Tab-separated table of C-alpha atoms and ligand atoms in Angstrom:
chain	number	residue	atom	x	y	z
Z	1	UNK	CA	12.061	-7.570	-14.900
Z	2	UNK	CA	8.847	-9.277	-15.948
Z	3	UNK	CA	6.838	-9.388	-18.721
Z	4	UNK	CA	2.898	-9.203	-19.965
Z	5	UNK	CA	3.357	-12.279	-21.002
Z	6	UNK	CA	4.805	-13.973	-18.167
Z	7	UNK	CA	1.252	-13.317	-16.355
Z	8	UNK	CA	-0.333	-15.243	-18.771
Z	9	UNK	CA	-0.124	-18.718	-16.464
Z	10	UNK	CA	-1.861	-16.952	-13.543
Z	11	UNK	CA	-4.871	-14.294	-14.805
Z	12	UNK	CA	-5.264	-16.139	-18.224
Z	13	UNK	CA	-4.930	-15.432	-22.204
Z	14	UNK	CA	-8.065	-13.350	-22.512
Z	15	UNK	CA	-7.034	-10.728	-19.607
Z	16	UNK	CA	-3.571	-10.526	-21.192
Z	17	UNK	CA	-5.319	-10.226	-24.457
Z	18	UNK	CA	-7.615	-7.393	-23.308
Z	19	UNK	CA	-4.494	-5.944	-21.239
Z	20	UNK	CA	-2.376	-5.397	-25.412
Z	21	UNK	CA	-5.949	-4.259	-26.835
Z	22	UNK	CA	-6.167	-1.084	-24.212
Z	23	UNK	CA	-2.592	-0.250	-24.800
Z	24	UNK	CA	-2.739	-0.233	-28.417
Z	25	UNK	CA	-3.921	3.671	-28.822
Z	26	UNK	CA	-1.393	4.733	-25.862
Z	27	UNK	CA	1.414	3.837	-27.833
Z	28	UNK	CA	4.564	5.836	-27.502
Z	29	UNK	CA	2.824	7.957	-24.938
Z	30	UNK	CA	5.170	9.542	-22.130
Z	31	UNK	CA	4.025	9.179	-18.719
Z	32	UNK	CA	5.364	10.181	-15.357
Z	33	UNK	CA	5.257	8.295	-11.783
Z	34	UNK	CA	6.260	10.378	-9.306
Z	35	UNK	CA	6.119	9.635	-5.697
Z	36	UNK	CA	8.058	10.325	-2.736
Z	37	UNK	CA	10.344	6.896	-1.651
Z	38	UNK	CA	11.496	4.230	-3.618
Z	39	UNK	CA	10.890	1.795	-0.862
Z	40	UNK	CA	9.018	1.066	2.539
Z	41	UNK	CA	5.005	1.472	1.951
Z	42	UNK	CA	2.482	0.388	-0.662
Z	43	UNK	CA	3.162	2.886	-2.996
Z	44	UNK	CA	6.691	1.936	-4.299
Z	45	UNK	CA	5.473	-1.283	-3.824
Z	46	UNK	CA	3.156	-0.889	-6.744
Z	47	UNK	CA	5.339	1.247	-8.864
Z	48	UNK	CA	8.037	-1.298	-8.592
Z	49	UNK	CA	5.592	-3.629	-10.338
Z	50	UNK	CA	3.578	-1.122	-12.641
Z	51	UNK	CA	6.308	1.075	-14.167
Z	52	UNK	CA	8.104	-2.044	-16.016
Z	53	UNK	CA	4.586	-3.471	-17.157
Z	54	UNK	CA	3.776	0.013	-18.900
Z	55	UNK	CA	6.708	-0.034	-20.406
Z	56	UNK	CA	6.822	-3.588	-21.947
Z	57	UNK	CA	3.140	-2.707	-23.174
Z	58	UNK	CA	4.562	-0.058	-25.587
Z	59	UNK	CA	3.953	3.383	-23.263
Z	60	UNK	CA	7.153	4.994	-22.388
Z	61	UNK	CA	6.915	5.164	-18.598
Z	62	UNK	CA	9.263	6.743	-15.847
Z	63	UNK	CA	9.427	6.742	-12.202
Z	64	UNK	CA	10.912	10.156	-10.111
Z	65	UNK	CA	11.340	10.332	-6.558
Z	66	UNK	CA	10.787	13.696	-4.180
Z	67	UNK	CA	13.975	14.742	-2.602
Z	68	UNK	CA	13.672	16.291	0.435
Z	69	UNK	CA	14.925	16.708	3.939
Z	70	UNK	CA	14.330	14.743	7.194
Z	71	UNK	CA	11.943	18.272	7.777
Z	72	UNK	CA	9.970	18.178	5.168
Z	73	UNK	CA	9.450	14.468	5.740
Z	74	UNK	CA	8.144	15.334	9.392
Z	75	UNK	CA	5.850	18.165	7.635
Z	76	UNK	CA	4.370	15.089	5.112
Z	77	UNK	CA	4.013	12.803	7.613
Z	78	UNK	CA	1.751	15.118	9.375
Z	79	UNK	CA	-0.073	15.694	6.620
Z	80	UNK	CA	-0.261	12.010	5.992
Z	81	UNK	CA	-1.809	11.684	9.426
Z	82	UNK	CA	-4.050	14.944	9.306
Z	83	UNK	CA	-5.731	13.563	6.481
Z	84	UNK	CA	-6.188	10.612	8.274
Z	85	UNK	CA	-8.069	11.892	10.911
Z	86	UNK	CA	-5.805	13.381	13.354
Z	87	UNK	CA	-6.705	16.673	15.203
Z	88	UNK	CA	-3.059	18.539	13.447
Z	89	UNK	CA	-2.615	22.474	12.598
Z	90	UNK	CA	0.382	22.792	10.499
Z	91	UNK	CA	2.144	26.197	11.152
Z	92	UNK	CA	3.082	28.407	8.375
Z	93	UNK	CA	6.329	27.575	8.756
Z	94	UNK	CA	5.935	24.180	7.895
Z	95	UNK	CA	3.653	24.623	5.004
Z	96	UNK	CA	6.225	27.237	3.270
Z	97	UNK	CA	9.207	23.994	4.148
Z	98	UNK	CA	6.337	22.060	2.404
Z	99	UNK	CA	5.806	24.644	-0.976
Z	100	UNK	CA	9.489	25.921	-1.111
Z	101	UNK	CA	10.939	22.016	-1.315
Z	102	UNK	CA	8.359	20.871	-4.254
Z	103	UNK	CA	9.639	24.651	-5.727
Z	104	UNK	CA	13.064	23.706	-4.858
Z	105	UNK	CA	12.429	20.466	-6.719
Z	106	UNK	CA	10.868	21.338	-9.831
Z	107	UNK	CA	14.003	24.275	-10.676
Z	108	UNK	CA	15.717	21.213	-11.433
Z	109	UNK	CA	13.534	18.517	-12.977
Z	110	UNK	CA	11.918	19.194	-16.126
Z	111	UNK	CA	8.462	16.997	-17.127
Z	112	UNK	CA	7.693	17.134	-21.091
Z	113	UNK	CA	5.465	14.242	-20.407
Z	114	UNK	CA	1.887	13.591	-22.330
Z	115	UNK	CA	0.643	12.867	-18.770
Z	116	UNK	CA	1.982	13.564	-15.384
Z	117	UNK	CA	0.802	11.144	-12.279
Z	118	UNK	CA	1.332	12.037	-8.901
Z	119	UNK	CA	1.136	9.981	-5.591
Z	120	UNK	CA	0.036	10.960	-2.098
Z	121	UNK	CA	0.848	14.526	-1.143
Z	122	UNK	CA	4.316	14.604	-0.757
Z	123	UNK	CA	4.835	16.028	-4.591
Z	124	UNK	CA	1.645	17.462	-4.401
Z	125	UNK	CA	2.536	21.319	-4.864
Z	126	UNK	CA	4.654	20.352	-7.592
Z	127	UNK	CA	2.064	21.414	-9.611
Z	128	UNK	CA	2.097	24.772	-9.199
Z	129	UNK	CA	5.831	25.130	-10.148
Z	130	UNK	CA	5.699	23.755	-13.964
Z	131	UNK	CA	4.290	25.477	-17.111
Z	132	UNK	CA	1.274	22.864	-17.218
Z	133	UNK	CA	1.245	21.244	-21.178
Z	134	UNK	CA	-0.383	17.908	-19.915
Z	135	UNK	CA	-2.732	17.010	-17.869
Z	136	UNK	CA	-1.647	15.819	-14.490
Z	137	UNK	CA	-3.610	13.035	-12.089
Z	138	UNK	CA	-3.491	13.052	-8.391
Z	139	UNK	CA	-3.448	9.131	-6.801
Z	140	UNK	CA	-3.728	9.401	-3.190
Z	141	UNK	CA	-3.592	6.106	-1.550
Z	142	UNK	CA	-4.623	7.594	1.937
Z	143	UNK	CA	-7.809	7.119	3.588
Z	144	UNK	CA	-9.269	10.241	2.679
Z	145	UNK	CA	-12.540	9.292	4.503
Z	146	UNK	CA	-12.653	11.809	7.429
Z	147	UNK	CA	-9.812	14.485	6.908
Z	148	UNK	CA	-8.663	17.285	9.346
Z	149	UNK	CA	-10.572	19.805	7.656
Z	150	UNK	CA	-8.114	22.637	8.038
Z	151	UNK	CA	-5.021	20.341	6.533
Z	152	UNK	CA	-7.795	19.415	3.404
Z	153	UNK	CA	-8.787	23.271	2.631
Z	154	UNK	CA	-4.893	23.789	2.341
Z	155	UNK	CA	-4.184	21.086	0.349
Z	156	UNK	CA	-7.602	21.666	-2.033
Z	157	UNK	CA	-5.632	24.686	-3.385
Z	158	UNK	CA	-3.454	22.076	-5.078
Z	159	UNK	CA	-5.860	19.740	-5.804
Z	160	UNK	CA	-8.367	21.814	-7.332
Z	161	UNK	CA	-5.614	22.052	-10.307
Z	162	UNK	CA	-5.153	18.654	-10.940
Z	163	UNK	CA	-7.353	17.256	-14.300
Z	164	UNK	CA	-7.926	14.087	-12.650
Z	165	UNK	CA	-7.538	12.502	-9.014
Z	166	UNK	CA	-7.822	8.754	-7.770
Z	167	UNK	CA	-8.287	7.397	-4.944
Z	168	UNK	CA	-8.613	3.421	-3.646
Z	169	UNK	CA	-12.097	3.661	-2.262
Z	170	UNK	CA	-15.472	5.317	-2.989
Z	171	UNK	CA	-15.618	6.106	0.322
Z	172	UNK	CA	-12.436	8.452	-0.096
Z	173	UNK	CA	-14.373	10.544	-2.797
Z	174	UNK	CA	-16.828	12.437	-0.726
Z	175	UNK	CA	-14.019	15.178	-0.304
Z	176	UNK	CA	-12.568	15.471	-3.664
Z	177	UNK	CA	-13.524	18.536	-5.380
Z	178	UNK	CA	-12.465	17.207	-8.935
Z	179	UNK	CA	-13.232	14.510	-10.962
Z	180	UNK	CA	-12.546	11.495	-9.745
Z	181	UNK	CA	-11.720	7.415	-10.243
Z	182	UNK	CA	-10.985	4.782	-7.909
Z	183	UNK	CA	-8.434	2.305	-8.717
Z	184	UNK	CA	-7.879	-0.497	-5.549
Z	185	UNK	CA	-4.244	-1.209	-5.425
Z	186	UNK	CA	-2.808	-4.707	-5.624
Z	187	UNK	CA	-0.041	-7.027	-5.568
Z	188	UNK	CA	2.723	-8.540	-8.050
Z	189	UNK	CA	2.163	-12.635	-7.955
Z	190	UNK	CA	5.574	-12.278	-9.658
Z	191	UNK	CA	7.528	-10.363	-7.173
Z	192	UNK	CA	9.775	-12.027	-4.883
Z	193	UNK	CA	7.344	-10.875	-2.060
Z	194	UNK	CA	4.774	-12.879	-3.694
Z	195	UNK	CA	6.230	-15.696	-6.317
Z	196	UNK	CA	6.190	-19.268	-5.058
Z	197	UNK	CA	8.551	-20.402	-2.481
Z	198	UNK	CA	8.971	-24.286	-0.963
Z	199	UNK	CA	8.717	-25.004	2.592
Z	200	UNK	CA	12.526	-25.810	2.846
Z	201	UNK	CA	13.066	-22.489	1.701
Z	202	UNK	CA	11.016	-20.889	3.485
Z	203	UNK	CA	12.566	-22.384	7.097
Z	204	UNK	CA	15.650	-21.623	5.457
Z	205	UNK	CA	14.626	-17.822	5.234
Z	206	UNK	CA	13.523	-17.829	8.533
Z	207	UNK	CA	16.443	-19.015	9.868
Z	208	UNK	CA	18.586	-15.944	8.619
Z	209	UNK	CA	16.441	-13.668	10.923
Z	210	UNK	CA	16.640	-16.078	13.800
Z	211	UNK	CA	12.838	-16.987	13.502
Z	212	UNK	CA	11.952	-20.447	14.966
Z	213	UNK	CA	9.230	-22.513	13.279
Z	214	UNK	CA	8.450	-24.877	16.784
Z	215	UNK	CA	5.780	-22.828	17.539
Z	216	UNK	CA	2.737	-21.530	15.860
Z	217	UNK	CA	3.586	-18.106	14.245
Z	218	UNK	CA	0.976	-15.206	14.690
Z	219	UNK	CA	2.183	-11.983	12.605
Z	220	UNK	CA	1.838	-8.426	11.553
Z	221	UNK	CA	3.412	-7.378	8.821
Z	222	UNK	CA	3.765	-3.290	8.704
Z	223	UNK	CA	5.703	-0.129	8.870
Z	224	UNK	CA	6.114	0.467	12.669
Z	225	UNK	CA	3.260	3.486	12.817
Z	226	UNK	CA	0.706	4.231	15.082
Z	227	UNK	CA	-1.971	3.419	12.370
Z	228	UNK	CA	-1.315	-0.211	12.454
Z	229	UNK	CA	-1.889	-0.319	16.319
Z	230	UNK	CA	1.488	-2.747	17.064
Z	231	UNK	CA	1.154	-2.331	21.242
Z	232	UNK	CA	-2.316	-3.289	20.035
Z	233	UNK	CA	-1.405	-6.382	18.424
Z	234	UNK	CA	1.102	-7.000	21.580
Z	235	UNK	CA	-1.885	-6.948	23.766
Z	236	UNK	CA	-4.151	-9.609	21.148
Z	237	UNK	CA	-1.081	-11.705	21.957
Z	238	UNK	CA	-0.851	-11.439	25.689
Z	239	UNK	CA	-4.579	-13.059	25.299
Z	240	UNK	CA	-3.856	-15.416	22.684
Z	241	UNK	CA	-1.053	-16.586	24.806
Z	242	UNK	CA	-2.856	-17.664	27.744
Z	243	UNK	CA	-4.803	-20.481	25.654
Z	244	UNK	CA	-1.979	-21.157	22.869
Z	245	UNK	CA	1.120	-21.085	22.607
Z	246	UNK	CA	2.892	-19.475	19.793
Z	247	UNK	CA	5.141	-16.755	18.954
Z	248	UNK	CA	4.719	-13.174	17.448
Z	249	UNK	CA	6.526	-11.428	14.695
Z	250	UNK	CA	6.598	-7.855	14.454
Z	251	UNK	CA	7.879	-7.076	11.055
Z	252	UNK	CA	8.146	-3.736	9.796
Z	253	UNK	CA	10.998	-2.023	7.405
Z	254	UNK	CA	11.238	1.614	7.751
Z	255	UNK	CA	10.349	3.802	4.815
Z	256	UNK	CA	12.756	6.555	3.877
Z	257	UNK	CA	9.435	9.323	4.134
Z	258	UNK	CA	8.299	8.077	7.634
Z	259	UNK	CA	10.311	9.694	10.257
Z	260	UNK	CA	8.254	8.208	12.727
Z	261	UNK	CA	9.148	4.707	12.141
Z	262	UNK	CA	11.672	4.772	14.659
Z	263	UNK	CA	10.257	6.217	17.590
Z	264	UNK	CA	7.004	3.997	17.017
Z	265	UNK	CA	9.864	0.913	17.044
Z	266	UNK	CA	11.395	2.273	20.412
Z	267	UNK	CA	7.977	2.302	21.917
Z	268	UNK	CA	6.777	-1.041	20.656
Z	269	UNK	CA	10.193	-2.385	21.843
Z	270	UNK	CA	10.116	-1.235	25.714
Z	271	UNK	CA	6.324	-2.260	26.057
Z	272	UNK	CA	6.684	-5.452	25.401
Z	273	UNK	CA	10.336	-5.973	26.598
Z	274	UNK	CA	9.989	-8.610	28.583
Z	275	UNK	CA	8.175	-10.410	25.415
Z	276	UNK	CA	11.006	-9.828	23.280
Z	277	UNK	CA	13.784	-10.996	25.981
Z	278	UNK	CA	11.647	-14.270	26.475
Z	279	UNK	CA	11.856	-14.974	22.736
Z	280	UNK	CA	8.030	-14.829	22.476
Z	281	UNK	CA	8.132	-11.802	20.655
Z	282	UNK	CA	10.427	-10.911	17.268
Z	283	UNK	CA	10.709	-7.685	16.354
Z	284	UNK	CA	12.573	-7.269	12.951
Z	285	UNK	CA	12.852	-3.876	10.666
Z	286	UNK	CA	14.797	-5.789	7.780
Z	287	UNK	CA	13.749	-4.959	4.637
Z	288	UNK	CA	13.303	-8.196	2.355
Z	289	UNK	CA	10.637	-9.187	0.187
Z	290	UNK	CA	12.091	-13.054	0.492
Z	291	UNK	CA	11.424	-12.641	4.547
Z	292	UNK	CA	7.961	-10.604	3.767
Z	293	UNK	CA	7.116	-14.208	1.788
Z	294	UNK	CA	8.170	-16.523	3.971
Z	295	UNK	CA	6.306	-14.887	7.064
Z	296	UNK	CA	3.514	-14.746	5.459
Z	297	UNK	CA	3.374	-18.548	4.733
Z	298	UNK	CA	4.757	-19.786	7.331
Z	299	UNK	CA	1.935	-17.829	9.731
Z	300	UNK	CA	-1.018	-20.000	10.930
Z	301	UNK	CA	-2.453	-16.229	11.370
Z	302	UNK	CA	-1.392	-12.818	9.476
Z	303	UNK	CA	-3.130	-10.106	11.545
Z	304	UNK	CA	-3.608	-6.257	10.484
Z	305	UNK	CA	-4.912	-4.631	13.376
Z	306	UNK	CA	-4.846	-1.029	11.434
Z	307	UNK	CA	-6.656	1.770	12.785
Z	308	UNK	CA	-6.925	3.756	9.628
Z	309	UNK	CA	-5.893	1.934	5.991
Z	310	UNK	CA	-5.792	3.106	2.640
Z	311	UNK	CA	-5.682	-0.079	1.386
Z	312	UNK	CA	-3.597	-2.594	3.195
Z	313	UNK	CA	-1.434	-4.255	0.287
Z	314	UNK	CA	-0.042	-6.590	3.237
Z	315	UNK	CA	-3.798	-8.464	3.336
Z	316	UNK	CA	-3.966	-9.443	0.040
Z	317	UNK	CA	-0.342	-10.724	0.391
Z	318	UNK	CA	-0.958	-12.558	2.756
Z	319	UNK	CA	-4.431	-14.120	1.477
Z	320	UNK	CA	-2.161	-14.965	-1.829
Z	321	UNK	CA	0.155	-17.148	0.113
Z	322	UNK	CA	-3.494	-19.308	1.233
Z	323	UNK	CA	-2.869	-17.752	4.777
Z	324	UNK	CA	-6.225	-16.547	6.821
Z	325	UNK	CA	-6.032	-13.175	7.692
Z	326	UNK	CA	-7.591	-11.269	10.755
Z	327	UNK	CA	-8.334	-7.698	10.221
Z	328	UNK	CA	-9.656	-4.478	11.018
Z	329	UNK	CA	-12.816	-3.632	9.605
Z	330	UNK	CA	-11.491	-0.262	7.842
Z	331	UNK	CA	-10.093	1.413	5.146
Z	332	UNK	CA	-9.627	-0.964	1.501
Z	333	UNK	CA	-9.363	-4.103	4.133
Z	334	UNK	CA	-13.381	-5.403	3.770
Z	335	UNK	CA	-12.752	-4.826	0.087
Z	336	UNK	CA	-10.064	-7.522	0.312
Z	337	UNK	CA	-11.729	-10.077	3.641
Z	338	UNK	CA	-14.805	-11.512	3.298
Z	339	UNK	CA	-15.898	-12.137	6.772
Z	340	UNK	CA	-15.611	-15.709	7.699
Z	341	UNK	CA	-14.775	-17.456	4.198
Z	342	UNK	CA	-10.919	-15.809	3.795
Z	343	UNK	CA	-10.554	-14.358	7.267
Z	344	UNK	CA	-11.934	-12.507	9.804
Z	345	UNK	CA	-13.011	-8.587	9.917
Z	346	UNK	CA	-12.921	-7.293	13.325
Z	347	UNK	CA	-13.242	-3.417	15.154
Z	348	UNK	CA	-9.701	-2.304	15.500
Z	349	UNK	CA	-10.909	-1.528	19.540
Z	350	UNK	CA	-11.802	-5.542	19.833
Z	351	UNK	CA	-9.175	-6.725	21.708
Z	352	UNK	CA	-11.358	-9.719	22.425
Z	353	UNK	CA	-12.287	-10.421	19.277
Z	354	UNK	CA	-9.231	-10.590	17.848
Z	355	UNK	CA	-7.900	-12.584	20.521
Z	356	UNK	CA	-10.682	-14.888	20.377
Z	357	UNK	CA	-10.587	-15.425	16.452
Z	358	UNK	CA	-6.940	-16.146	16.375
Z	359	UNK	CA	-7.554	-18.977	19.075
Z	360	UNK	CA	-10.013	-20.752	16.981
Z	361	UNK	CA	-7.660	-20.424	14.032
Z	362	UNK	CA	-4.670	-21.911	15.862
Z	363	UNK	CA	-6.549	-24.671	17.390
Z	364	UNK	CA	-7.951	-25.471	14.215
Z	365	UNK	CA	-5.412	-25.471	11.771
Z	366	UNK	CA	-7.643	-27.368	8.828
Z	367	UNK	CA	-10.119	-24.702	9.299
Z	368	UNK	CA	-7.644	-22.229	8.767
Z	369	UNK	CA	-6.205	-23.498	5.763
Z	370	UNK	CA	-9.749	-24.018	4.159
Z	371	UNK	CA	-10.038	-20.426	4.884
Z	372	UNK	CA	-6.597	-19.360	3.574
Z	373	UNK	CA	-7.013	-21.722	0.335
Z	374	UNK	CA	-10.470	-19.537	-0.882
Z	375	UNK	CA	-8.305	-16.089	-0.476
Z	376	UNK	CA	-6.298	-16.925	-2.737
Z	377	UNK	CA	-9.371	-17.019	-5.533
Z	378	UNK	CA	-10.010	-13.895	-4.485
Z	379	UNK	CA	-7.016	-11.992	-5.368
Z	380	UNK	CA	-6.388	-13.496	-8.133
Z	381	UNK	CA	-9.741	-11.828	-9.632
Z	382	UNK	CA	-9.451	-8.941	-8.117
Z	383	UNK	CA	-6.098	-7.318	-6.677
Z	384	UNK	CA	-3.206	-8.664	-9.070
Z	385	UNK	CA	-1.326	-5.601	-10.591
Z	386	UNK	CA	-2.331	-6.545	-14.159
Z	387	UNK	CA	-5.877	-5.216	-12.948
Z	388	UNK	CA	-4.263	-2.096	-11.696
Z	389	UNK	CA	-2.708	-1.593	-15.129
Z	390	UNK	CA	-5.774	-2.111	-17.206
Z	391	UNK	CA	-7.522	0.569	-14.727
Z	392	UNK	CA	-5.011	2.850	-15.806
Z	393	UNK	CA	-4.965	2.218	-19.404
Z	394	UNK	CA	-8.405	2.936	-19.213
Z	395	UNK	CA	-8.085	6.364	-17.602
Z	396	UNK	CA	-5.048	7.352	-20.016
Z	397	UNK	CA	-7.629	6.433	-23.469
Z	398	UNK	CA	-10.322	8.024	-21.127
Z	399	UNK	CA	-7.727	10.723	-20.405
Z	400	UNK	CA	-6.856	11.257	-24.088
Z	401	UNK	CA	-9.617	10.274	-26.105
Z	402	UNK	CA	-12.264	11.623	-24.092
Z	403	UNK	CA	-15.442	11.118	-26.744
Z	404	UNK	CA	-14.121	7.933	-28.192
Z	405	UNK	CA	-16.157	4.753	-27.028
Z	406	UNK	CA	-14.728	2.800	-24.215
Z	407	UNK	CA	-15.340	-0.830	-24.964
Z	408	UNK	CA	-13.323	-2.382	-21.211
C	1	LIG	N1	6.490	-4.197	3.811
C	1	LIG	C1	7.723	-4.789	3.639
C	1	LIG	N2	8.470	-5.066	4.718
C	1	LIG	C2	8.054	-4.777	5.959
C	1	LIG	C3	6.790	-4.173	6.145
C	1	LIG	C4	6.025	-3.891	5.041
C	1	LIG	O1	8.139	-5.079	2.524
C	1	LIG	O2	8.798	-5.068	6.904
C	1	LIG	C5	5.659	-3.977	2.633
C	1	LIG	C6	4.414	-4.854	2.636
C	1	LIG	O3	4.768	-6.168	2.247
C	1	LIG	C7	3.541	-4.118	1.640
C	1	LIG	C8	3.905	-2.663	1.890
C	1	LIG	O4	5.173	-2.656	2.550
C	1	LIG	O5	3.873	-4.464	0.309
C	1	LIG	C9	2.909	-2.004	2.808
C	1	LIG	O6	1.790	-1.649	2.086
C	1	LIG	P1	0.407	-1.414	2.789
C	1	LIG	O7	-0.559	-0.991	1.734
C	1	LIG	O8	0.025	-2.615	3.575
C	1	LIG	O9	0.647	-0.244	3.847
C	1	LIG	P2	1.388	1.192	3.759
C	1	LIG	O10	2.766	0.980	4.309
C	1	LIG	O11	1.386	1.632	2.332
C	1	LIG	O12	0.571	2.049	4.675
């Protein structure tokens, strides 16, 4: 597990500094995570990262996980994609499987917490089943920018209860009926998805997955879902493939609270089955951070063709290992691409575009790494984790002290 103080080589004394200064009236505080999966997606991602680093700065923190069955994961999942956008009406039968399994849930968990956080709306209704004696915060990570409007009013009910939400954009606000923050996510430099990693191990990694380095890799890194458009990115490389040749790399663990991994992987996997049997496309679902790493540096191109994004963790990942990024101009990605100096922002319907862009980064490989190198400036100022904790440090003093004077 790591340490404050081993961050102190890569965001400086004075952050760290700051970082022990904002802790120092939280003390001994009791706080809850709870989320729905303890792997697959951004959000364990994060906790994985931010639970240890509250705890070595002297506030007692725990992380609970959401049991429930494969149904009530279908029921979230539409949820997760009605607040998204989609045109979804969830039946009362799914919305009772939805309330009865956070009842189910909290008859036997009990929270004595000083503060209770909650992520997405998996636990949501949890709420509603405990004696409230702290105040609780709701962090949705979802693109809250445009939401089915008859999934939202249902879900406001719960929401309206919460003290305090979060969300990862402005832009994600307009909805919320309580106050709100925003807190971007970001990524552990100290993680073995992120830490530093030779080039002889990182052939060496790519070798256990049967991933050849004699071409030029282009790569999207993601959960197989219909938000981050993979028969899209299939088609970017049937054009990219008539001018260069290189190889793509599908790679995409499933997350225990996405049922729809799966059937996303079947589909990607018969339309571009003649790809795959060629060797010119990899699919992989393995779930390593090591193989996460070494794709992402051993890419001349990382692409996230998302349709919708929350945030995309995998951008700033990828920018950290000094790799240029192409990416759809949504969601938390412009927050993390600046167009032309780290990567490229592109309309997720610009087949072209993206095609086009990836061209001129494989046939120009010093251009590419120019481009990579300044990314990696970039998230070091502004999406490491240690910014994510000092954003919540903030809210817990701003949470418990409310009239004190915030100095951050
Ligand atoms: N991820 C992974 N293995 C995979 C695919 C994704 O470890 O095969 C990780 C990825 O590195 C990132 C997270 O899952 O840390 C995805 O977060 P992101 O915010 O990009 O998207 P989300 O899945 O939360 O929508």
């Amino acid at each position: 597990m790591h340490r404050i103080n081993d961050y102190r080589d890569i965001i400086g004394d004075e952050r760290v500094s700051q970082l022990y200064q904002k802790a120092k009236s939280l003390y001994g505080k009791h706080i809850l995570h709870l989320n729905s999966t303890y792997q697959g997606g951004g959000v364990a991602e994060m906790l994985m990262a931010l639970v240890p680093l509250f705890n070595d700065i002297g506030i007692e923190a725990g992380w609970r996980i959401l049991h429930g069955n494969p149904d009530f994961f279908v029921v979230t999942k539409k949820i997760h994609n009605a607040l998204q956008g989609e045109n979804i009406t969830l039946t009362e039968a799914e919305k009772t499987l939805y309330i009865q399994t956070n009842e189910a849930f909290a008859t036997y968990t009990h929270l004595d917490h000083d503060c209770v956080i909650i992520h997405d709306p998996q636990p949501m209704p949890l709420i509603n089943f405990f004696h409230k004696r702290q105040p609780w915060v709701w962090r949705c990570h979802i693109d809250l920018s445009n939401p089915n409007r008859n999934t939202w009013e249902f879900l406001e009910q719960f929401v309206l209860r919460y003290d305090e939400a979060i969300v990862s954009n402005e832009k994600y606000a307009t909805q919320m009926p309580i106050h709100h923050n925003i807190i971007f996510p970001a990524i552990d430099p100290m993680s073995s998805k992120n830490n530093d990693m030779s080039d002889a191990v990182v052939t060496k990694e790519l070798n256990k997955y049967e991933i050849p380095r004699d071409k030029p890799i282009v790569c999207q890194i993601s959960r197989f879902d219909k938000w981050k458009d993979p028969i899209g990115v299939i088609e970017v490389f049937k054009m990219i493939k008539k001018k260069v040749d290189c190889r793509l790399v599908l790679c995409g663990s499933m997350a225990s609270d996405d049922p729809e991994g799966l059937e996303i992987y079947d589909t990607v996997r018969k339309n571009a089955k003649a790809l795959i049997d060629s060797g010119d496309v990899i699919l992989t679902t393995s779930e390593s951070n090591t193989l996460v790493n070494a794709l992402q540096r051993a890419s001349a191109v990382i692409i996230q063709k998302s349709l919708r994004e929350g945030f995309g963790l995998t951008v700033s990942e990828a920018l950290w290992k000094g790799t240029p990024v192409l990416a759809s101009n949504v969601g938390g990605i412009p927050l993390q691409i600046q167009d032309g100096v780290n990567g490229y922002l592109l309309d997720p319907t610009d087949f072209k575009g993206y095609a086009d862009k990836a061209i001129e980064l494989l046939e120009n490989p010093k251009r590419a790494k120019e481009m990579g190198e300044r990314g990696i400036e970039h998230v070091r100022q502004h999406f490491l984790i240690t910014r994510v904790l000092s954003n919540y440090l903030d809210l817990l003093n701003n949470i418990f002290y409310p009239h004190s004077l915030n100095f951050s």
